[in-house]
CSV table of C-alpha atoms and ligand atoms in Angstrom, one decimal:
chain,number,residue,atom,x,y,z
A,1,MET,CA,0.0,0.0,0.0
A,2,ASN,CA,1.4,3.4,-0.9
A,3,LYS,CA,2.3,5.6,2.0
A,4,VAL,CA,3.4,9.2,1.7
A,5,SER,CA,6.4,10.3,3.7
A,6,LYS,CA,6.0,14.0,3.8
A,7,LYS,CA,3.5,15.1,6.4
A,8,VAL,CA,1.3,18.2,6.0
A,9,VAL,CA,0.0,20.7,8.5
A,10,VAL,CA,-2.8,23.0,7.3
A,11,GLY,CA,-4.3,25.9,9.3
A,12,ASN,CA,-7.9,26.7,8.8
A,13,LEU,CA,-8.4,30.3,10.0
A,14,LYS,CA,-12.2,30.0,9.5
A,15,MET,CA,-13.9,33.4,9.6
A,16,ASN,CA,-11.1,35.2,11.5
A,17,GLY,CA,-8.4,37.7,10.6
A,18,SER,CA,-8.1,41.2,9.3
A,19,LEU,CA,-5.5,42.9,7.2
A,20,ASP,CA,-3.6,44.1,10.3
A,21,PHE,CA,-3.9,40.8,12.1
A,22,ASN,CA,-2.9,38.7,9.1
A,23,GLU,CA,0.1,40.9,8.3
A,24,LYS,CA,1.7,40.2,11.7
A,25,HIS,CA,0.5,36.6,11.9
A,26,PHE,CA,1.6,35.5,8.5
A,27,ASN,CA,5.0,37.1,8.8
A,28,GLN,CA,5.6,35.7,12.2
A,29,ILE,CA,4.8,32.2,10.9
A,30,LYS,CA,6.8,32.7,7.7
A,31,ILE,CA,9.9,33.8,9.6
A,32,ALA,CA,9.7,31.1,12.3
A,33,LEU,CA,9.1,28.3,9.9
A,34,LYS,CA,11.5,29.3,7.2
A,35,ASP,CA,13.9,26.4,7.8
A,36,VAL,CA,11.1,23.8,8.2
A,37,ASN,CA,11.3,21.8,5.1
A,38,THR,CA,10.4,18.2,5.7
A,39,ILE,CA,6.7,18.9,5.9
A,40,ASP,CA,4.2,20.8,3.7
A,41,ILE,CA,2.6,23.7,5.4
A,42,GLY,CA,-0.6,25.5,4.3
A,43,ILE,CA,-2.9,28.3,5.6
A,44,CYS,CA,-6.5,28.5,4.4
A,45,VAL,CA,-7.9,32.0,4.7
A,46,SER,CA,-11.1,33.8,3.9
A,47,TYR,CA,-11.4,34.8,0.3
A,48,PRO,CA,-10.7,38.5,0.7
A,49,TYR,CA,-7.3,37.7,2.2
A,50,LEU,CA,-6.0,35.4,-0.6
A,51,PHE,CA,-4.1,38.2,-2.2
A,52,GLN,CA,-2.5,39.2,1.1
A,53,ALA,CA,-1.6,35.6,1.7
A,54,GLN,CA,-0.1,35.3,-1.7
A,55,MET,CA,2.0,38.5,-1.3
A,56,ILE,CA,3.4,37.4,2.1
A,57,PHE,CA,3.9,33.7,1.4
A,58,GLN,CA,4.9,33.7,-2.3
A,59,ASP,CA,8.6,33.6,-1.6
A,60,SER,CA,8.3,31.1,1.3
A,61,ASN,CA,7.9,27.4,2.0
A,62,ILE,CA,4.2,28.1,3.1
A,63,SER,CA,1.3,27.6,0.7
A,64,TRP,CA,-2.1,29.1,1.0
A,65,GLY,CA,-5.6,28.4,0.0
A,66,SER,CA,-9.4,28.9,0.6
A,67,GLN,CA,-11.9,27.3,2.9
A,68,ASN,CA,-14.5,26.7,0.2
A,69,VAL,CA,-15.1,27.0,-3.6
A,70,ALA,CA,-18.1,27.2,-5.9
A,71,LYS,CA,-19.2,24.0,-7.5
A,72,ASP,CA,-19.8,25.8,-10.8
A,73,GLU,CA,-17.2,27.2,-13.1
A,74,LYS,CA,-18.8,30.6,-13.7
A,75,GLY,CA,-22.1,32.4,-14.2
A,76,PRO,CA,-25.0,33.8,-12.3
A,77,PHE,CA,-24.1,32.5,-8.8
A,78,THR,CA,-24.2,35.6,-6.6
A,79,GLY,CA,-21.7,35.5,-3.8
A,80,GLU,CA,-19.8,32.4,-5.0
A,81,VAL,CA,-16.1,32.2,-5.8
A,82,SER,CA,-14.9,30.0,-8.6
A,83,VAL,CA,-11.9,27.8,-8.7
A,84,ALA,CA,-10.4,29.9,-11.5
A,85,MET,CA,-10.5,32.9,-9.2
A,86,LEU,CA,-8.6,30.9,-6.6
A,87,THR,CA,-5.9,30.0,-9.1
A,88,ASP,CA,-5.6,33.7,-10.0
A,89,PHE,CA,-4.1,34.0,-6.5
A,90,ASN,CA,-1.9,30.9,-6.9
A,91,SER,CA,-3.9,29.1,-4.2
A,92,LYS,CA,-2.7,25.6,-3.6
A,93,TYR,CA,-5.4,24.2,-1.3
A,94,ALA,CA,-9.2,24.4,-1.1
A,95,ILE,CA,-11.0,22.9,1.8
A,96,VAL,CA,-14.2,21.1,0.7
A,97,GLY,CA,-16.9,19.6,2.8
A,98,HIS,CA,-16.0,21.1,6.1
A,99,SER,CA,-18.7,20.1,8.5
A,100,GLU,CA,-19.3,23.8,9.5
A,101,ARG,CA,-20.4,24.4,6.0
A,102,SER,CA,-22.3,21.1,5.4
A,103,THR,CA,-24.3,21.6,8.6
A,104,ALA,CA,-24.9,25.4,8.5
A,105,TYR,CA,-25.3,25.8,4.7
A,106,CYS,CA,-26.8,22.4,3.9
A,107,GLU,CA,-24.0,21.2,1.6
A,108,SER,CA,-24.9,17.8,0.2
A,109,ASP,CA,-22.3,15.0,-0.4
A,110,GLU,CA,-23.2,15.4,-4.1
A,111,ASN,CA,-22.2,19.1,-4.1
A,112,ILE,CA,-19.0,18.3,-2.2
A,113,ALA,CA,-18.1,15.7,-4.8
A,114,THR,CA,-18.5,18.3,-7.6
A,115,LYS,CA,-16.4,20.8,-5.7
A,116,PHE,CA,-13.7,18.2,-5.1
A,117,SER,CA,-13.4,17.4,-8.8
A,118,ILE,CA,-13.5,21.0,-9.9
A,119,VAL,CA,-10.5,21.8,-7.6
A,120,LYS,CA,-8.7,18.8,-9.1
A,121,SER,CA,-9.4,20.1,-12.6
A,122,LYS,CA,-7.3,23.2,-11.9
A,123,SER,CA,-4.4,21.1,-10.4
A,124,MET,CA,-5.0,22.5,-7.0
A,125,THR,CA,-5.1,20.2,-3.9
A,126,PRO,CA,-8.6,19.6,-2.5
A,127,LEU,CA,-8.6,19.0,1.2
A,128,LEU,CA,-11.8,17.0,1.8
A,129,CYS,CA,-13.2,16.8,5.3
A,130,VAL,CA,-15.1,13.7,6.4
A,131,GLY,CA,-16.3,12.6,9.8
A,132,GLU,CA,-19.2,11.5,11.9
A,133,THR,CA,-21.4,13.2,14.5
A,134,LEU,CA,-21.3,12.1,18.1
A,135,ILE,CA,-24.6,10.3,17.7
A,136,GLU,CA,-23.3,8.4,14.7
A,137,ARG,CA,-20.2,7.4,16.7
A,138,GLU,CA,-22.2,6.3,19.6
A,139,ALA,CA,-24.4,4.3,17.3
A,140,GLY,CA,-21.2,2.7,15.9
A,141,ILE,CA,-21.8,3.8,12.4
A,142,MET,CA,-18.8,6.1,11.9
A,143,GLU,CA,-17.2,3.9,9.2
A,144,ARG,CA,-20.4,3.8,7.2
A,145,VAL,CA,-20.9,7.6,7.4
A,146,VAL,CA,-17.3,8.2,6.3
A,147,ALA,CA,-17.5,5.6,3.6
A,148,ASN,CA,-20.6,7.2,2.2
A,149,GLN,CA,-19.0,10.6,2.0
A,150,ILE,CA,-16.0,9.1,0.1
A,151,GLU,CA,-18.0,6.8,-2.1
A,152,THR,CA,-20.2,9.7,-3.4
A,153,ILE,CA,-17.0,11.1,-4.9
A,154,ARG,CA,-15.6,7.8,-6.1
A,155,LYS,CA,-18.9,6.8,-7.8
A,156,LYS,CA,-19.0,10.1,-9.8
A,157,TYR,CA,-15.3,10.5,-10.6
A,158,GLY,CA,-13.5,7.2,-10.0
A,159,THR,CA,-10.7,6.3,-7.6
A,160,ASN,CA,-8.1,8.2,-9.6
A,161,VAL,CA,-9.6,11.6,-8.5
A,162,PHE,CA,-8.0,11.0,-5.1
A,163,LYS,CA,-4.5,11.2,-6.5
A,164,ASN,CA,-2.6,14.2,-5.1
A,165,SER,CA,-5.3,15.2,-2.7
A,166,ILE,CA,-5.8,15.3,1.1
A,167,ILE,CA,-8.6,13.7,3.1
A,168,ALA,CA,-9.0,15.0,6.6
A,169,TYR,CA,-10.7,12.7,9.1
A,170,GLU,CA,-12.5,15.3,11.3
A,171,PRO,CA,-15.0,13.8,13.7
A,172,ILE,CA,-17.6,16.6,14.1
A,173,TRP,CA,-17.6,16.1,17.9
A,174,ALA,CA,-13.9,16.9,18.1
A,175,ILE,CA,-14.1,20.2,16.2
A,176,GLY,CA,-13.9,23.2,18.4
A,177,SER,CA,-14.5,21.1,21.4
A,178,ASP,CA,-11.2,20.4,23.2
A,179,LEU,CA,-12.1,16.8,22.9
A,180,ALA,CA,-9.7,15.5,20.3
A,181,ALA,CA,-10.1,11.9,19.1
A,182,SER,CA,-7.8,9.5,20.9
A,183,PRO,CA,-4.8,8.3,19.0
A,184,GLU,CA,-6.5,4.9,18.7
A,185,GLN,CA,-9.7,6.4,17.2
A,186,ALA,CA,-7.7,8.6,14.8
A,187,ASP,CA,-5.5,5.6,13.8
A,188,HIS,CA,-8.5,3.4,13.2
A,189,MET,CA,-10.4,5.8,11.0
A,190,CYS,CA,-7.3,7.0,9.0
A,191,ASN,CA,-6.5,3.3,8.3
A,192,PHE,CA,-10.1,2.7,7.4
A,193,ILE,CA,-10.1,5.5,4.9
A,194,ARG,CA,-6.7,4.4,3.4
A,195,ASN,CA,-8.0,0.8,3.0
A,196,LEU,CA,-11.2,2.0,1.4
A,197,ILE,CA,-9.4,4.0,-1.2
A,198,HIS,CA,-6.8,1.3,-1.9
A,199,GLU,CA,-9.3,-1.5,-2.1
A,200,ASP,CA,-9.6,-0.5,-5.8
A,201,LYS,CA,-6.7,-2.6,-7.1
A,202,ASN,CA,-6.9,-1.2,-10.6
A,203,ASN,CA,-5.7,2.2,-9.6
A,204,SER,CA,-2.6,3.1,-7.6
A,205,ILE,CA,-3.3,6.3,-5.7
A,206,ASP,CA,-0.1,8.2,-5.2
A,207,ASP,CA,0.3,11.0,-2.9
A,208,LEU,CA,-3.0,10.9,-1.1
A,209,LYS,CA,-2.5,12.3,2.3
A,210,ILE,CA,-4.9,11.2,5.1
A,211,ILE,CA,-4.7,13.7,8.0
A,212,TYR,CA,-6.6,14.2,11.3
A,213,GLY,CA,-8.4,17.4,12.4
A,214,GLY,CA,-10.4,18.3,15.5
A,215,SER,CA,-8.9,20.0,18.6
A,216,VAL,CA,-5.3,19.4,17.6
A,217,ASN,CA,-2.8,21.5,19.7
A,218,SER,CA,0.8,21.5,20.6
A,219,LYS,CA,0.1,19.0,23.5
A,220,ASN,CA,-1.5,16.3,21.4
A,221,ALA,CA,0.1,16.9,18.0
A,222,LEU,CA,3.0,14.5,18.7
A,223,GLN,CA,0.7,11.6,19.6
A,224,LEU,CA,-1.7,12.1,16.8
A,225,CYS,CA,0.6,13.1,14.0
A,226,GLY,CA,3.3,10.6,15.1
A,227,LEU,CA,1.0,7.7,14.1
A,228,GLU,CA,2.1,6.1,10.9
A,229,SER,CA,-1.5,6.2,9.6
A,230,VAL,CA,-1.8,10.0,10.1
A,231,ASP,CA,-0.1,12.1,7.5
A,232,GLY,CA,-0.6,15.4,9.3
A,233,ALA,CA,-3.2,17.7,10.7
A,234,LEU,CA,-5.8,20.3,10.0
A,235,ILE,CA,-5.7,22.9,12.7
A,236,GLY,CA,-8.5,25.4,13.5
A,237,ARG,CA,-8.1,27.3,16.7
A,238,GLY,CA,-4.4,26.4,17.0
A,239,SER,CA,-3.7,28.2,13.7
A,240,LEU,CA,-5.0,31.5,15.1
A,241,ASN,CA,-2.2,31.7,17.6
A,242,ALA,CA,1.1,32.1,15.7
A,243,GLU,CA,3.2,30.6,18.5
A,244,GLU,CA,0.9,27.6,18.8
A,245,PHE,CA,0.8,27.0,15.1
A,246,ILE,CA,4.6,27.3,14.8
A,247,LYS,CA,5.0,24.8,17.7
A,248,ILE,CA,2.7,22.3,16.0
A,249,CYS,CA,4.5,22.6,12.7
A,250,GLN,CA,7.9,22.1,14.5
A,251,ILE,CA,6.6,19.0,16.3
A,252,VAL,CA,5.4,17.4,13.1
A,253,ASN,CA,8.6,18.4,11.3
A,254,SER,CA,10.6,16.6,13.9
A,255,LEU,CA,8.8,13.3,13.4
B,301,LIG,P1,-10.3,23.0,15.8
B,301,LIG,O1,-11.0,23.0,14.3
B,301,LIG,O2,-8.9,22.7,15.6
B,301,LIG,O3,-10.6,24.4,16.3
B,301,LIG,O4,-11.0,21.9,16.5
B,301,LIG,C1,-10.5,22.1,13.4
B,301,LIG,C2,-11.3,22.3,12.1
B,301,LIG,O5,-12.4,22.7,12.1
B,301,LIG,O6,-10.7,22.1,11.0
């Protein structure tokens, strides 16, 4: 089974930041992490700050991206932002299917699948979030829930679409909760996702990274990201504090 060696840490700033805050924050991260080169690092910002992220990070080892993308290429979709617009700012990553969007804005698995493929079509890296609610975990159906989210994409676009992409296992109960999944839970679900993708023996999926997200911080990053099955982390709150984000990146870099 193919296993990637370079881990990845992506910050999800969510609806936070301002020109002033970002200027200081991005520069602090860029300077502190300039020699960190055995991991990939990304920061996903709100759309208005893509240009600022590009200006600050373009000559660095840090990539940037968005937290969403439109499922359509262009046209009468008021308020939407197309993937071509993201590439205008050299964005590398686009988060798709984050549970804060699928629950608050009723995003269907079908729409998420379309977004995933449209990001791939522009050679960007989609960062797909999958994960179960607490009720689903307590009912013991987390594997089925996650499999359904992934299979919707596979049925539409085939297994090959997962090449050069990232899947983040983000249990919804762990997001913003201070209740990260245990290393055993993260290990089990990341292995489950990897086996699911690789069960299609007709396709070899290179460079698919399977990462963990949900209450990752500098105290649990070593345990979670040190797992062989976990290729890195998606960081929400921990990416809003430069020192914390830097520490997490340094820990993952040391693995
Ligand atoms: P959190 O968010 O790290 O604040 O739990 C993670 C996420 O939503 O990606």
